[in-house]
Amino acid sequence: MQDQELKPLVEELNSMILEGKIIDAFKKFYAPDIKMQDNDYPVREGFDVNLQYEHDFVNGLTEFRGAKVLNTLISDGMAVVEWWFDYTHKDYGVRNYRQLAVQRWRGGKIVEEKFYYNN
């Protein structure tokens, strides 16, 4: 996938997340065989497993104070998005941090995504 083809997809995904449409964005942009990982935790494999993880995250939010895309890099079918998040979650407590989302895209879908952030 060419960088100029990938850029509008990444921008739409980010916009949907910022609008609170996390589940819709997941359904639209993630491949059936998606592999996702947070830091060095075990990899979550498959669409249904990761969709449930997203549902659990969204349903656990008790207060959402903000999110912002700080930087985006796109090259050779890969996107790296630097995010800032500020929220409170029933399982994770108060969170205010930066995160890197490293995405590998194929055929207009994310096939692999790894998140890097401080615990």
Short mmCIF file of C-alpha atoms in Angstrom, two decimals:
data_model
loop_
_atom_site.label_atom_id
_atom_site.label_comp_id
_atom_site.label_asym_id
_atom_site.label_seq_id
_atom_site.Cartn_x
_atom_site.Cartn_y
_atom_site.Cartn_z
CA MET A 1 0.00 0.00 0.00
CA GLN A 2 1.40 3.37 -1.03
CA ASP A 3 1.87 6.08 1.58
CA GLN A 4 -0.53 8.45 -0.23
CA GLU A 5 -3.23 5.73 -0.10
CA LEU A 6 -2.61 4.98 3.55
CA LYS A 7 -2.62 8.56 4.85
CA PRO A 8 -6.38 9.20 4.45
CA LEU A 9 -7.20 5.83 6.08
CA VAL A 10 -5.03 6.62 9.10
CA GLU A 11 -6.56 10.10 9.33
CA GLU A 12 -10.10 8.68 9.20
CA LEU A 13 -9.28 6.07 11.85
CA ASN A 14 -7.81 8.74 14.14
CA SER A 15 -10.82 11.02 13.60
CA MET A 16 -13.24 8.22 14.46
CA ILE A 17 -11.32 7.49 17.68
CA LEU A 18 -11.34 11.19 18.62
CA GLU A 19 -15.11 11.27 17.99
CA GLY A 20 -15.58 8.36 20.40
CA LYS A 21 -16.41 5.89 17.63
CA ILE A 22 -13.80 3.37 18.78
CA ILE A 23 -15.87 0.24 18.11
CA ASP A 24 -17.02 1.46 14.68
CA ALA A 25 -13.42 2.31 13.80
CA PHE A 26 -12.28 -1.14 14.88
CA LYS A 27 -14.93 -2.85 12.76
CA LYS A 28 -14.01 -0.74 9.73
CA PHE A 29 -10.21 -0.76 9.84
CA TYR A 30 -9.04 -3.98 11.48
CA ALA A 31 -8.39 -7.23 9.58
CA PRO A 32 -10.00 -10.58 10.52
CA ASP A 33 -6.56 -11.95 11.49
CA ILE A 34 -5.51 -8.86 13.50
CA LYS A 35 -2.75 -9.27 16.08
CA MET A 36 -2.59 -6.64 18.83
CA GLN A 37 -0.23 -6.20 21.74
CA ASP A 38 0.28 -3.75 24.61
CA ASN A 39 3.95 -3.28 25.49
CA ASP A 40 5.34 -6.76 26.28
CA TYR A 41 2.04 -8.32 27.34
CA PRO A 42 0.86 -11.40 25.40
CA VAL A 43 -0.32 -10.86 21.82
CA ARG A 44 -4.10 -10.93 21.30
CA GLU A 45 -4.91 -12.73 18.05
CA GLY A 46 -8.06 -12.54 15.95
CA PHE A 47 -10.83 -10.05 15.29
CA ASP A 48 -13.34 -11.31 17.88
CA VAL A 49 -10.81 -11.46 20.73
CA ASN A 50 -9.61 -7.93 20.03
CA LEU A 51 -13.11 -6.55 19.47
CA GLN A 52 -14.10 -7.88 22.91
CA TYR A 53 -10.98 -6.23 24.38
CA GLU A 54 -12.03 -2.90 22.82
CA HIS A 55 -15.59 -3.29 24.15
CA ASP A 56 -14.23 -3.99 27.63
CA PHE A 57 -12.00 -0.91 27.46
CA VAL A 58 -14.79 1.40 26.28
CA ASN A 59 -17.30 0.02 28.80
CA GLY A 60 -14.77 0.48 31.62
CA LEU A 61 -14.29 4.21 31.04
CA THR A 62 -15.72 6.16 33.95
CA GLU A 63 -14.48 9.60 32.89
CA PHE A 64 -12.96 10.77 29.62
CA ARG A 65 -11.11 14.09 29.78
CA GLY A 66 -9.33 14.16 26.44
CA ALA A 67 -7.31 12.67 23.62
CA LYS A 68 -5.12 14.18 20.94
CA VAL A 69 -3.00 12.99 18.04
CA LEU A 70 0.44 14.49 18.61
CA ASN A 71 2.32 13.06 15.62
CA THR A 72 1.76 10.67 12.74
CA LEU A 73 4.40 8.96 10.62
CA ILE A 74 3.53 6.89 7.54
CA SER A 75 6.02 4.82 5.55
CA ASP A 76 5.98 1.56 3.59
CA GLY A 77 2.56 0.31 4.72
CA MET A 78 3.21 1.23 8.32
CA ALA A 79 1.78 4.04 10.45
CA VAL A 80 3.03 5.25 13.82
CA VAL A 81 0.63 7.48 15.74
CA GLU A 82 1.66 9.30 18.90
CA TRP A 83 -1.35 9.87 21.14
CA TRP A 84 -2.03 11.73 24.38
CA PHE A 85 -4.84 10.34 26.54
CA ASP A 86 -6.45 11.51 29.77
CA TYR A 87 -9.20 9.35 31.30
CA THR A 88 -10.28 7.32 34.30
CA HIS A 89 -10.99 3.61 33.86
CA LYS A 90 -12.58 1.24 36.38
CA ASP A 91 -9.69 -1.26 35.98
CA TYR A 92 -6.72 1.06 35.30
CA GLY A 93 -7.55 4.10 37.44
CA VAL A 94 -6.61 7.64 36.47
CA ARG A 95 -4.52 7.65 33.30
CA ASN A 96 -2.78 10.65 31.69
CA TYR A 97 -0.06 9.52 29.28
CA ARG A 98 1.43 9.39 25.81
CA GLN A 99 1.22 6.26 23.70
CA LEU A 100 2.71 5.13 20.41
CA ALA A 101 0.49 2.95 18.23
CA VAL A 102 2.56 1.13 15.61
CA GLN A 103 0.31 -0.23 12.86
CA ARG A 104 1.07 -2.50 9.91
CA TRP A 105 -1.53 -2.15 7.17
CA ARG A 106 -2.40 -4.49 4.29
CA GLY A 107 -5.25 -4.05 1.82
CA GLY A 108 -6.69 -1.07 3.68
CA LYS A 109 -6.85 -2.90 7.04
CA ILE A 110 -4.61 -3.06 10.08
CA VAL A 111 -3.13 -6.55 10.37
CA GLU A 112 -0.84 -5.87 13.32
CA GLU A 113 -0.79 -3.15 15.98
CA LYS A 114 1.45 -2.73 18.99
CA PHE A 115 1.04 -0.07 21.66
CA TYR A 116 3.98 1.37 23.58
CA TYR A 117 3.35 3.36 26.76
CA ASN A 118 4.47 3.71 30.37
CA ASN A 119 2.51 1.62 32.86
#
